[in-house]
Structures are given as structure tokens and as C-alpha cells.
PDB file of C-alpha atoms and ligand atoms in Angstrom:
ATOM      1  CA  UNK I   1      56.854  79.999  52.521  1.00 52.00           C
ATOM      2  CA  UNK I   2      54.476  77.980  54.835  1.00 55.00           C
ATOM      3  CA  UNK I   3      53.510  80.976  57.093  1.00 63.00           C
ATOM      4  CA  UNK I   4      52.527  82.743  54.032  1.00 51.00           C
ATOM      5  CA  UNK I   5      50.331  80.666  52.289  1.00 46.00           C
ATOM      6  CA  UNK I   6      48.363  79.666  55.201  1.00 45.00           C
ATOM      7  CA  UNK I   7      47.240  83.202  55.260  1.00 50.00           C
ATOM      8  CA  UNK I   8      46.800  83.176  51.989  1.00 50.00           C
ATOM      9  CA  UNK I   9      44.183  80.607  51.933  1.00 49.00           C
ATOM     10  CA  UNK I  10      42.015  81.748  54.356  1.00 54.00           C
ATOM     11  CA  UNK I  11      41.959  85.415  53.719  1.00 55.00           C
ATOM     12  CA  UNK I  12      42.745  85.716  50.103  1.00 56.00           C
ATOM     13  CA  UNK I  13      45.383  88.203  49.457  1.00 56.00           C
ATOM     14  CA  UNK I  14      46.727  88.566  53.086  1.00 57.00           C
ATOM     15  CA  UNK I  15      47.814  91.894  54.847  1.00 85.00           C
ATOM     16  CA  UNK I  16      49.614  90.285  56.962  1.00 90.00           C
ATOM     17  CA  UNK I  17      51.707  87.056  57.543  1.00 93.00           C
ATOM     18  CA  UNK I  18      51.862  86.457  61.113  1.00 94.00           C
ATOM     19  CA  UNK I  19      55.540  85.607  62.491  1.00 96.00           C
ATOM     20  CA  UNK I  20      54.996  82.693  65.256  1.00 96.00           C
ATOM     21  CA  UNK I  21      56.042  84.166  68.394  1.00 96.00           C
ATOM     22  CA  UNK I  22      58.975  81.298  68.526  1.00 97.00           C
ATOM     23  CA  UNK I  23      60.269  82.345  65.393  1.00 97.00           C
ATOM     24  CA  UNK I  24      60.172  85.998  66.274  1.00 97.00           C
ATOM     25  CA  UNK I  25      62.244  85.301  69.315  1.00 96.00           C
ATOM     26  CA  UNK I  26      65.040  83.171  67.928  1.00 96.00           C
ATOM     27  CA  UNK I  27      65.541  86.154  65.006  1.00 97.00           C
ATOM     28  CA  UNK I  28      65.866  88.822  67.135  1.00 96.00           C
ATOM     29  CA  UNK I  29      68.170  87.130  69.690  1.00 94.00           C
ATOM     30  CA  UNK I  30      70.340  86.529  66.469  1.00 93.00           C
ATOM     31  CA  UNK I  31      69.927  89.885  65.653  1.00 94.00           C
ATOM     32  CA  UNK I  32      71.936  91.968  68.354  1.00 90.00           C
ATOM     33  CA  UNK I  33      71.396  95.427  67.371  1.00 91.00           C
ATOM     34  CA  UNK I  34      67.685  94.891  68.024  1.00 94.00           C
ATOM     35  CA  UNK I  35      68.198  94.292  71.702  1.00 90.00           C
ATOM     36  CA  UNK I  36      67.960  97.695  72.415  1.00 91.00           C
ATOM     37  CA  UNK I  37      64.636  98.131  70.854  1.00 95.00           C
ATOM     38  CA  UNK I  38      61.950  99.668  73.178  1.00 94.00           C
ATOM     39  CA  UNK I  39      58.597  97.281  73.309  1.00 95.00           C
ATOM     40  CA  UNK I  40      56.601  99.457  71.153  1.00 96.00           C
ATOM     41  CA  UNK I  41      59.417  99.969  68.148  1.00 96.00           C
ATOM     42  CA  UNK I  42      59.732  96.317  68.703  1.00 96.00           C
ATOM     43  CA  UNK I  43      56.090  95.270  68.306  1.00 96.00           C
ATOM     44  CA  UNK I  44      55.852  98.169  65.124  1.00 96.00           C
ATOM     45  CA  UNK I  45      58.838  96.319  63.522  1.00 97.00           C
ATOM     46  CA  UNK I  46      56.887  93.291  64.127  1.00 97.00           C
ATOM     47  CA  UNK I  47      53.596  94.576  62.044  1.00 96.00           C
ATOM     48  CA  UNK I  48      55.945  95.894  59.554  1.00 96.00           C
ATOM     49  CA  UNK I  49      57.563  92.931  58.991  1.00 97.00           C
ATOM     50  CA  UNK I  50      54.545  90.680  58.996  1.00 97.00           C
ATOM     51  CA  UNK I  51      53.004  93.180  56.261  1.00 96.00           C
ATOM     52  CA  UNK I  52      56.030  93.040  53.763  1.00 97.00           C
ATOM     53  CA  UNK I  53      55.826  89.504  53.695  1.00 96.00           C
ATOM     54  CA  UNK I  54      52.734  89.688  53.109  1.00 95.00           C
ATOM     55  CA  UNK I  55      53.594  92.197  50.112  1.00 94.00           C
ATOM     56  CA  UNK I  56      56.712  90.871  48.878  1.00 96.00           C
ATOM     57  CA  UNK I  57      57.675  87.600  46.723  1.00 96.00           C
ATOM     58  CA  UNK I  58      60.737  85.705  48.009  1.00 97.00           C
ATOM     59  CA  UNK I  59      62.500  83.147  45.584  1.00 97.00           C
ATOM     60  CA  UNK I  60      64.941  80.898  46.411  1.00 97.00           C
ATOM     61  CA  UNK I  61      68.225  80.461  43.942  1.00 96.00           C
ATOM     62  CA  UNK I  62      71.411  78.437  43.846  1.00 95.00           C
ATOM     63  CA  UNK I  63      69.979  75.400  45.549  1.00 95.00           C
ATOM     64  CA  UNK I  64      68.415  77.449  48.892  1.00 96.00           C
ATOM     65  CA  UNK I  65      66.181  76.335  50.700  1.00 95.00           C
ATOM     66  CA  UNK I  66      63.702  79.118  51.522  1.00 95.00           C
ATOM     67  CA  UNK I  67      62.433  78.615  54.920  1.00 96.00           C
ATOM     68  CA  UNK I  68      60.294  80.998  57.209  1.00 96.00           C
ATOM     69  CA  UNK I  69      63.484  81.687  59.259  1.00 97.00           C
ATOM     70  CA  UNK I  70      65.433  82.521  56.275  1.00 97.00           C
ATOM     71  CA  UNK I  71      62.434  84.971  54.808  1.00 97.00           C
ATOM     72  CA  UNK I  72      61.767  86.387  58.629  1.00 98.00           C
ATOM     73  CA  UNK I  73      64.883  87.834  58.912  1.00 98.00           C
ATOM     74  CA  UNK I  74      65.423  89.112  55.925  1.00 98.00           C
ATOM     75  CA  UNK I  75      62.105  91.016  56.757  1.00 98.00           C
ATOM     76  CA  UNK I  76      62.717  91.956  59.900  1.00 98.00           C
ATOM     77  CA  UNK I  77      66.642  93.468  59.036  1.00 98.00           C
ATOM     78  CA  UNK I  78      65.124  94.908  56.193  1.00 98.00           C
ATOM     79  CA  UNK I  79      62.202  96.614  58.050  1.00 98.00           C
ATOM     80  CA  UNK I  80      64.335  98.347  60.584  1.00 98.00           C
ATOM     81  CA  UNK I  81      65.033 101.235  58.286  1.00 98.00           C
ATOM     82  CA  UNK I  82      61.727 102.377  57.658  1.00 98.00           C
ATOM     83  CA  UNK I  83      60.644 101.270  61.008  1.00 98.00           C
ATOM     84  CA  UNK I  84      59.311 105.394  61.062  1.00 97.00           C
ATOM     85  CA  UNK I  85      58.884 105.895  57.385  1.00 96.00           C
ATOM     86  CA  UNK I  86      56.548 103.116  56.808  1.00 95.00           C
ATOM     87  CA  UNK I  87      56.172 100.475  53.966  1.00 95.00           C
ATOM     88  CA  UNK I  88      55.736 102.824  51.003  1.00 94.00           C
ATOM     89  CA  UNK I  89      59.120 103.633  50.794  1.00 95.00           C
ATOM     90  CA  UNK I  90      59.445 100.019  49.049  1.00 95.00           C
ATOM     91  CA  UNK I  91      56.456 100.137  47.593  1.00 92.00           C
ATOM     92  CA  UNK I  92      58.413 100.244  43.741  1.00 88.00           C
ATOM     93  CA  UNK I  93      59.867  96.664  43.740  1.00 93.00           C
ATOM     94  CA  UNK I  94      58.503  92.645  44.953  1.00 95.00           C
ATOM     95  CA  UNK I  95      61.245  90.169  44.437  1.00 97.00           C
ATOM     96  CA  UNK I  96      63.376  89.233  46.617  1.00 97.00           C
ATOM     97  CA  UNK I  97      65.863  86.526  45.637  1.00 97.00           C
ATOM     98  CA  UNK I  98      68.203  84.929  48.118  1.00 98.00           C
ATOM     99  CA  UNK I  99      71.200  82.734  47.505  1.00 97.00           C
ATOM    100  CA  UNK I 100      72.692  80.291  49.738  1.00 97.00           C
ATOM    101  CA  UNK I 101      76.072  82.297  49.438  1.00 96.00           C
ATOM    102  CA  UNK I 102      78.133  84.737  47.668  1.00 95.00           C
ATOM    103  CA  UNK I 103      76.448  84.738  43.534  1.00 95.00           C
ATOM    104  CA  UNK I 104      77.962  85.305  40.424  1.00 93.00           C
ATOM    105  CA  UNK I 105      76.887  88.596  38.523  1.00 90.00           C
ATOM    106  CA  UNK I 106      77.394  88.736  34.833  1.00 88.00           C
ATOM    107  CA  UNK I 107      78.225  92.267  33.834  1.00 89.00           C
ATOM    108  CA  UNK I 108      78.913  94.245  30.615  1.00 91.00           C
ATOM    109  CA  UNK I 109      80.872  97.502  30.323  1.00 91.00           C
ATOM    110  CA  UNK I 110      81.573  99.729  27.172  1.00 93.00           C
ATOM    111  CA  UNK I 111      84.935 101.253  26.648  1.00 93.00           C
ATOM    112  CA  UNK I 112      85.998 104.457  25.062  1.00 92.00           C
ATOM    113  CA  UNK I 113      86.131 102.761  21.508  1.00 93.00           C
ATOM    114  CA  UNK I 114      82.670 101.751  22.205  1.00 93.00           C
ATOM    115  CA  UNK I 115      84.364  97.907  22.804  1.00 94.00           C
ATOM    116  CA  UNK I 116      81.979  96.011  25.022  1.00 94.00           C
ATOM    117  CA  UNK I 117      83.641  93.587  27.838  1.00 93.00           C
ATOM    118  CA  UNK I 118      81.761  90.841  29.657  1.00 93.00           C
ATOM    119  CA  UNK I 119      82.850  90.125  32.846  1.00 92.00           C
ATOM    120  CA  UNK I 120      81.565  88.390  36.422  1.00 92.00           C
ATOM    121  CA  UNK I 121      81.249  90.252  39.771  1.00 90.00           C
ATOM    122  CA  UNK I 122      81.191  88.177  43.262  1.00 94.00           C
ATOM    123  CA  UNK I 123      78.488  89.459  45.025  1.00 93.00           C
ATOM    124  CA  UNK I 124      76.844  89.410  48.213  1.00 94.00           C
ATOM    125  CA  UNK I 125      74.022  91.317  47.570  1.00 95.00           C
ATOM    126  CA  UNK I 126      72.588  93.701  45.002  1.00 94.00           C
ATOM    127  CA  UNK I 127      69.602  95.965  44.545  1.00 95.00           C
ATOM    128  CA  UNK I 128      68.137  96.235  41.084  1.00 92.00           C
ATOM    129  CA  UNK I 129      66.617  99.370  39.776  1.00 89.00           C
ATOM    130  CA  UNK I 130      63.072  98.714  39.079  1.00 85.00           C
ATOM    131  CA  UNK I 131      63.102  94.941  39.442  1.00 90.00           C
ATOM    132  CA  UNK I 132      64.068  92.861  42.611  1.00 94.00           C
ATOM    133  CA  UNK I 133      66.546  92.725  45.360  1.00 96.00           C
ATOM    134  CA  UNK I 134      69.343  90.124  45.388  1.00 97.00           C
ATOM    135  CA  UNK I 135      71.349  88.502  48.381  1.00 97.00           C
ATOM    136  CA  UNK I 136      73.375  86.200  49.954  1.00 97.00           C
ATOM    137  CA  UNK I 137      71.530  84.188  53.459  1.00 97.00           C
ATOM    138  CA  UNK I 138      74.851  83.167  54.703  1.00 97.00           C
ATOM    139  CA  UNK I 139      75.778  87.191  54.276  1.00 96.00           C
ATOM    140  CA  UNK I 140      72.617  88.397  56.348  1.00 96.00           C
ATOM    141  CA  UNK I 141      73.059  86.353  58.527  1.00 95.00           C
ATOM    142  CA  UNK I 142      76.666  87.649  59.589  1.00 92.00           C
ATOM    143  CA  UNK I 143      74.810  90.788  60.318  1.00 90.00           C
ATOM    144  CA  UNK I 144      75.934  93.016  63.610  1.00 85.00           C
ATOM    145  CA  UNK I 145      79.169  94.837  64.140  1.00 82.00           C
ATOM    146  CA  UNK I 146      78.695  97.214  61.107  1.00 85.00           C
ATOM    147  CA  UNK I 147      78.041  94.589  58.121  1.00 89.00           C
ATOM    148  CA  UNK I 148      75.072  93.984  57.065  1.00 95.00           C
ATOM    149  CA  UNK I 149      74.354  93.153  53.492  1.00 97.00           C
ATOM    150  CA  UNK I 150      70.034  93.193  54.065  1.00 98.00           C
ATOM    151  CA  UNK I 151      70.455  96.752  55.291  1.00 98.00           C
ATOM    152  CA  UNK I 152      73.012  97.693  52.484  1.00 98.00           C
ATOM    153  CA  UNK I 153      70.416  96.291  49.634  1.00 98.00           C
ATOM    154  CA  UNK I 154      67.583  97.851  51.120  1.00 98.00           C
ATOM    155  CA  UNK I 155      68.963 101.507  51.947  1.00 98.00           C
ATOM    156  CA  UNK I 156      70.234 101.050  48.299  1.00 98.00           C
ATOM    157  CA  UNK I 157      66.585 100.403  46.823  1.00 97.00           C
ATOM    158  CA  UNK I 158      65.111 103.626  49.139  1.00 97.00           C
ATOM    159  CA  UNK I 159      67.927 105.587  47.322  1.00 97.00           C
ATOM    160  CA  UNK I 160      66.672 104.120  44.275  1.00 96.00           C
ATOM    161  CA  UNK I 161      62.730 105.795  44.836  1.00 95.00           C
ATOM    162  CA  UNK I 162      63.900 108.817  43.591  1.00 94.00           C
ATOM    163  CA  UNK I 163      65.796 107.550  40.059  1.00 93.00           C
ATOM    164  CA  UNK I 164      69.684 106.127  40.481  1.00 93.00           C
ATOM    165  CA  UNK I 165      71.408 105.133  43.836  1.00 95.00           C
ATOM    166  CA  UNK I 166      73.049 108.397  43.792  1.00 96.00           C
ATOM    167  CA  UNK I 167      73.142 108.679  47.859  1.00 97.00           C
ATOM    168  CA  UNK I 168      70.417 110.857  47.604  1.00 97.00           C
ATOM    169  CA  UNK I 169      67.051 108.895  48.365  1.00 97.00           C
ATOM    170  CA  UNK I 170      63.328 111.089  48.347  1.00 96.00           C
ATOM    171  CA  UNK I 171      64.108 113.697  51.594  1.00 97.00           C
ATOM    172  CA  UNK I 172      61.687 115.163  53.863  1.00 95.00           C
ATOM    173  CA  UNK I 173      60.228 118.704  53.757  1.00 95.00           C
ATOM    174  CA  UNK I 174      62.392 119.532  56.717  1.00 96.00           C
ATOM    175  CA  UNK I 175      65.745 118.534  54.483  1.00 97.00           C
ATOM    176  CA  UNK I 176      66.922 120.271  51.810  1.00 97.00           C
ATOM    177  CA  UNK I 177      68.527 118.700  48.579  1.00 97.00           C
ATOM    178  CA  UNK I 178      71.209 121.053  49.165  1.00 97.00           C
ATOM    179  CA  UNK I 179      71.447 120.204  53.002  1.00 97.00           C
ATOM    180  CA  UNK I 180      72.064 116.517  52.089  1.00 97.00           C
ATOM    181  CA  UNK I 181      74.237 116.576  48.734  1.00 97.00           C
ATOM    182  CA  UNK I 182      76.330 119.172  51.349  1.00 97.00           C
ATOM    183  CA  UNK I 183      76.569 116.974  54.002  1.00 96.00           C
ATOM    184  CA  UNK I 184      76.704 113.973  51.629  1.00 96.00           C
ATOM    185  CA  UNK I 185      79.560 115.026  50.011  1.00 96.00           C
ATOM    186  CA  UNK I 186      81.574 116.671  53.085  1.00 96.00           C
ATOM    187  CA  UNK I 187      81.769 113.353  54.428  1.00 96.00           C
ATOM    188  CA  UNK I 188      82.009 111.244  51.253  1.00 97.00           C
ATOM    189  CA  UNK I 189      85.086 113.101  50.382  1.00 96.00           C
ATOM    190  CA  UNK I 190      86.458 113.014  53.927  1.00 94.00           C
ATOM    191  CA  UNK I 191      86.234 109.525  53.823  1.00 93.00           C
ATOM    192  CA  UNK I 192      88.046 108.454  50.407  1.00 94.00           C
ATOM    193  CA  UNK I 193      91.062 110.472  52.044  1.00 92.00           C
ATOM    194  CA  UNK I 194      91.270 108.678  54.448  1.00 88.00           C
ATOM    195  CA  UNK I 195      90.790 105.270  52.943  1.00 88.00           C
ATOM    196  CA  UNK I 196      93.589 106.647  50.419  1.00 88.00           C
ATOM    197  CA  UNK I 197      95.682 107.709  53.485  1.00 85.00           C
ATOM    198  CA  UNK I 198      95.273 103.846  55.077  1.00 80.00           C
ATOM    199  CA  UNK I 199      95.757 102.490  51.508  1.00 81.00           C
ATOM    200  CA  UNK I 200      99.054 104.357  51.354  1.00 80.00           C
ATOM    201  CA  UNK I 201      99.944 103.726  54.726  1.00 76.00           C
ATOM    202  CA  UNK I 202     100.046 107.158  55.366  1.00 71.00           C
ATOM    203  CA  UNK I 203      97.259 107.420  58.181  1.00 65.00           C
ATOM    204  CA  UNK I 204      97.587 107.708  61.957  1.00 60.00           C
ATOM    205  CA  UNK I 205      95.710 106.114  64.423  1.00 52.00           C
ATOM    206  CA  UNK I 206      92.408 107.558  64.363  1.00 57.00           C
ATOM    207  CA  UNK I 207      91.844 107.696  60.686  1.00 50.00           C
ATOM    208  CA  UNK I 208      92.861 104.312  60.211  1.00 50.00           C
ATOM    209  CA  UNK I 209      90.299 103.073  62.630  1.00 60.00           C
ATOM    210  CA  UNK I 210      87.780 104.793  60.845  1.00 54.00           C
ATOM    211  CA  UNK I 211      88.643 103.693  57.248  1.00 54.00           C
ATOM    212  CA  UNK I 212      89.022  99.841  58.584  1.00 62.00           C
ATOM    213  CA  UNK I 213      85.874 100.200  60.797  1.00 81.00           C
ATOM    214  CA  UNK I 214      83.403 101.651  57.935  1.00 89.00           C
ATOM    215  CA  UNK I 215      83.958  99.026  55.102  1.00 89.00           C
ATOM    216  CA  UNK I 216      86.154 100.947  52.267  1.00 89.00           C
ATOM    217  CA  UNK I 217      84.033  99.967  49.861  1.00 92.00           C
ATOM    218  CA  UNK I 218      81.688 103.218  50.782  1.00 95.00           C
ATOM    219  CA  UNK I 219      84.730 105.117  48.894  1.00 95.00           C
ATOM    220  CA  UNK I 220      83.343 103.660  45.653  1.00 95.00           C
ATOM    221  CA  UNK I 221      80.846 106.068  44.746  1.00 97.00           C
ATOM    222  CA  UNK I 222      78.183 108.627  46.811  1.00 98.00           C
ATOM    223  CA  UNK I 223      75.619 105.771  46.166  1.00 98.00           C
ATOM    224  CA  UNK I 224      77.837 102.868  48.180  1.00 97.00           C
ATOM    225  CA  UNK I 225      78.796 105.544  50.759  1.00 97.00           C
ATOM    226  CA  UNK I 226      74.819 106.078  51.386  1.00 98.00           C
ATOM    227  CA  UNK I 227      74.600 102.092  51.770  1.00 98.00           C
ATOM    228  CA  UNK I 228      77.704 101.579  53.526  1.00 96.00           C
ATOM    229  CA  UNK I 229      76.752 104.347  56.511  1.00 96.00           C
ATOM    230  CA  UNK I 230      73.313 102.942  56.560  1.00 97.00           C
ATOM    231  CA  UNK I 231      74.500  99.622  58.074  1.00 96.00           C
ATOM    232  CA  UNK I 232      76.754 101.105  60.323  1.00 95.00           C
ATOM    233  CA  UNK I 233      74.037 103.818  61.434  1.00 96.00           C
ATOM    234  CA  UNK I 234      72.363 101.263  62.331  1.00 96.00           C
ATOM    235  CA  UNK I 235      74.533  98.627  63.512  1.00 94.00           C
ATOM    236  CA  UNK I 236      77.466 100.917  65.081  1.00 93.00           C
ATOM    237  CA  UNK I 237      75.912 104.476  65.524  1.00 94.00           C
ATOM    238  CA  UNK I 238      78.494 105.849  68.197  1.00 93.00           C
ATOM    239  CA  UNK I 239      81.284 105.313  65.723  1.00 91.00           C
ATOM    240  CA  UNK I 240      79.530 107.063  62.673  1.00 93.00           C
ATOM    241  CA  UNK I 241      78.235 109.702  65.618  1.00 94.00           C
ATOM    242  CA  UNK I 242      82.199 110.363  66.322  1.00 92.00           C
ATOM    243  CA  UNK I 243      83.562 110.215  62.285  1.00 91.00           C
ATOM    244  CA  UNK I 244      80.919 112.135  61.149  1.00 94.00           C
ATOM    245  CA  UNK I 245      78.549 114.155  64.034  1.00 96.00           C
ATOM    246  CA  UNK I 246      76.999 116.135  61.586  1.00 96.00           C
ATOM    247  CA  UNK I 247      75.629 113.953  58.899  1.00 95.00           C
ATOM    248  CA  UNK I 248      74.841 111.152  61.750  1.00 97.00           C
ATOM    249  CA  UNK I 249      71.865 113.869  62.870  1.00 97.00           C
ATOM    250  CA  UNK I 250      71.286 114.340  59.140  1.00 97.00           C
ATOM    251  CA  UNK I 251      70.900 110.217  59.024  1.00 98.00           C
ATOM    252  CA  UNK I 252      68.390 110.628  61.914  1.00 98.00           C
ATOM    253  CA  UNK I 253      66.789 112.938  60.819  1.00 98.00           C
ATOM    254  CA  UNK I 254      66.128 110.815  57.703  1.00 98.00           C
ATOM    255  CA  UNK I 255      65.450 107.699  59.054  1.00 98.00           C
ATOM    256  CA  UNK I 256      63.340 109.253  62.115  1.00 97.00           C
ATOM    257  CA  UNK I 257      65.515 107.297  64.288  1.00 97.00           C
ATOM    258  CA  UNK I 258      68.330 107.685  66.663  1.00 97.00           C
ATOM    259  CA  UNK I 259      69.813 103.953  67.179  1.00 96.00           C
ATOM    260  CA  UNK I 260      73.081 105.975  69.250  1.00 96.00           C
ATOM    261  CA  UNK I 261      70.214 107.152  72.054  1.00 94.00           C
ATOM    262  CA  UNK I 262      68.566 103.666  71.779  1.00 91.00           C
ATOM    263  CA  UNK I 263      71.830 102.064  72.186  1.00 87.00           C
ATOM    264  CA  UNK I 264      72.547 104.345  75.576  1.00 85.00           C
ATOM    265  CA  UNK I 265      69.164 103.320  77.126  1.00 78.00           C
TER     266      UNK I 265
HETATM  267 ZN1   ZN L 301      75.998  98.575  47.319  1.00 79.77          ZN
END
């Protein structure tokens, strides 16, 4: 990216790439759950951003054009979440690549009889253990309203610092494993009933919101529930504050952040 290598050349291996205060603006304004930022989370996001792309390696795939907007926003939504926990948390993994669009993922599973099938996933995004992160630009940039792929691929890769996206990423000394797989799971298994209720047809009013408003894909596994809530903790915090009070002040505790108070300023 042009910001990038200008930095590069003067300074060597930068520590920063410094987002043009233009360019800063017209991503954020596109961003709406940013708005409520205070100035000082907004100019920390800033140096955080301008320091991963400093540290990270975009590539362009499928015909994309990688542009600074395209790499600045990606950046910035995928900053947010360690806006308190600081870069380290991705400090295992570079790449990112970014299609233009939904991407084609060949995949291989092994049956019972030890078979193997080849098949192709459509994906919008995808976090690889111990190599890069994958995703769609026309994807992040529907974020807002409780999708957002960026946020989704990055919560999955903070889950993945401590071994498999299980839905249980490193915790803090004031969490206990217990705590979270307790929480984790109270609410993970709350949540495939009612996405099997709304399937069925079976749910009132209230529990079909829920299971419509959180994407029913988080019912796939712990790991996808982890990524799912992410984006709306993030993006819709009063509705994952009513579904699920107690492990939304388990999430801020976490993250260190509390988008529901930001959101009431
Ligand atoms: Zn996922």
C-alpha cells in the first residue's frame, strides 16, 4: 500500500504507518459503531491501527485492488477489539488476504470408513490457525448492525492464541477458565434452543428476535458462538446486554471495554 511504503523508505522498518487525517475521517464516518468513541479511545485506536499496518502484510486476491482505504479499515475494525489489550494479542500471525467478495474454500473431511471427501465452502471470511487471516472487502464493508466479518476473523484469531478456536481465548488473572467455559456454555446452549425453537417454528416473540438478531450461525460450535457475540458486543451491545446480562459483563471484562455505556453517552 502507498502509505506504507513511504514509511518504509525513510525509516526502514516502520512502527508506524500514518493514516492521512482525510482517510481517517471518511472510515470512521462509514464505520457507525465508532461514533460513540470518546477522543482519547479514538486517537488510541488510531495509534493502534497505524502500528498494525505497520506490522502486518496485506495481499490482495481474486482481482482486488488493495488500496489504503481498503487496508485502513480493515485495521481500524480489526483494532477495536484490543483497543485495551494492545497489539500482542495478534502478535502470532501477518497475512492478511482480502478478496473482492465472497471466496471459494476447498475443504477435505474424513468419514467413519476413513473415506476422504473434497468439497468447497462459500466464505466470507476465515481465520487460519497459525498462518493468515482471510476476507471478503465487500463483507467488511457491510459492517454495523451486528455483522461484521473483520471483527468475526479477528476475535476468531485471539481465540486462536491459546491453541483451537474453542471460544475460549488466553483470559485474564481476574477470570477463571471455569468462570468463562461456565458462562460460555450457559449461554451457548441457551442459544442453540432457541435457534432450534425458531427453526421449528416453535418460538415466541422474544426468542425469535434473539435467534434472528444474533446470526444462527453462532449455534455451530462454542468457537463461532465466541465470534458471532464478538461482533454483536461490539456492534449491538444492548441486545447481547438483554439475551445474555451475565456473560455481556464477562465480554467486558475481557475486552476491557463496555461499548453498551459508550453507546449511552
Ligand atoms: Zn467463524
Amino acid at each position: 500500500m502507498a502509505i506504507g511504503k513511504l514509511i518504509n523508505w525513510l525509516t526502514g522498518k516502520p512502527k508506524r504507518t500514518v493514516i492521512p487525517e482525510a482517510l481517517w475521517k471518511d472510515t470512521v464516518e462509514n464505520l457507525p459503531f465508532l461514533s460513540c468513541l470518546d477522543a482519547g479511545e479514538e486517537l488510541r485506536l488510531r495509534e493502534l491501527a497505524e502500528r498494525f499496518l505497520a506490522e502486518k502484510e496485506f495481499t490482495a486476491a481474486g482481482g482486488l485492488e488493495l488500496t489504503d482505504a481498503v487496508c485502513v479499515s480493515i485495521a481500524i475494525q480489526g483494532c477495536l477489539p484490543i483497543l485495551n489489550l494492545g497489539l500482542a494479542y495478534y502478535r502470532d500471525w501477518v497475512g492478511i488476504v482480502v478478496y473482492p467478495d465472497e471466496f471459494v474454500i476447498p475443504r477435505t473431511v474424513e468419514d467413519e470408513f476413513g473415506v476422504v471427501h473434497e468439497y468447497e465452502d462459500i466464505a466470507s471470511g476465515e481465520a487460519w490457525e497459525g498462518g493468515p487471516l482471510l476476507v471478503s472487502w465487500h463483507d467488511a464493508q457491510m459492517a454495523g448492525d451486528g455483522y461484521n466479518v473483520v471483527i468475526h476473523e479477528f476475535a476468531h484469531k485471539l481465540d486462536m492464541l491459546n491453541g483451537e478456536a474453542d471460544g475460549i481465548p488466553p483470559l485474564p488473572a481476574d477470570i477463571s477458565w471455569q468462570e468463562w467455559e461456565n458462562e460460555l456454555l450457559a449461554a451457548y446452549d441457551d442459544f442453540c434452543l432457541q435457534v432450534d425453537a425458531s427453526e421449528a417454528g416453535f418460538s415466541d416473540d422474544e426468542l425469535f428476535d434473539a435467534s434472528q438478531a444474533i446470526d444462527p450461525y453462532a449455534s455451530e460450535n462454542p468457537g463461532e458462538f465466541f465470534a458471532v457475540l464478538s461482533e454483536t458486543f461490539f456492534e449491538m451491545p444492548e441486545l447481547l446486554h438483554r439475551e445474555y446480562p451475565e456473560f455481556y459483563a464477562l465480554f467486558a471484562r475481557f475486552y476491557r471495554q463496555d461499548p453498551r455505556q459508550r453507546y449511552s453517552r
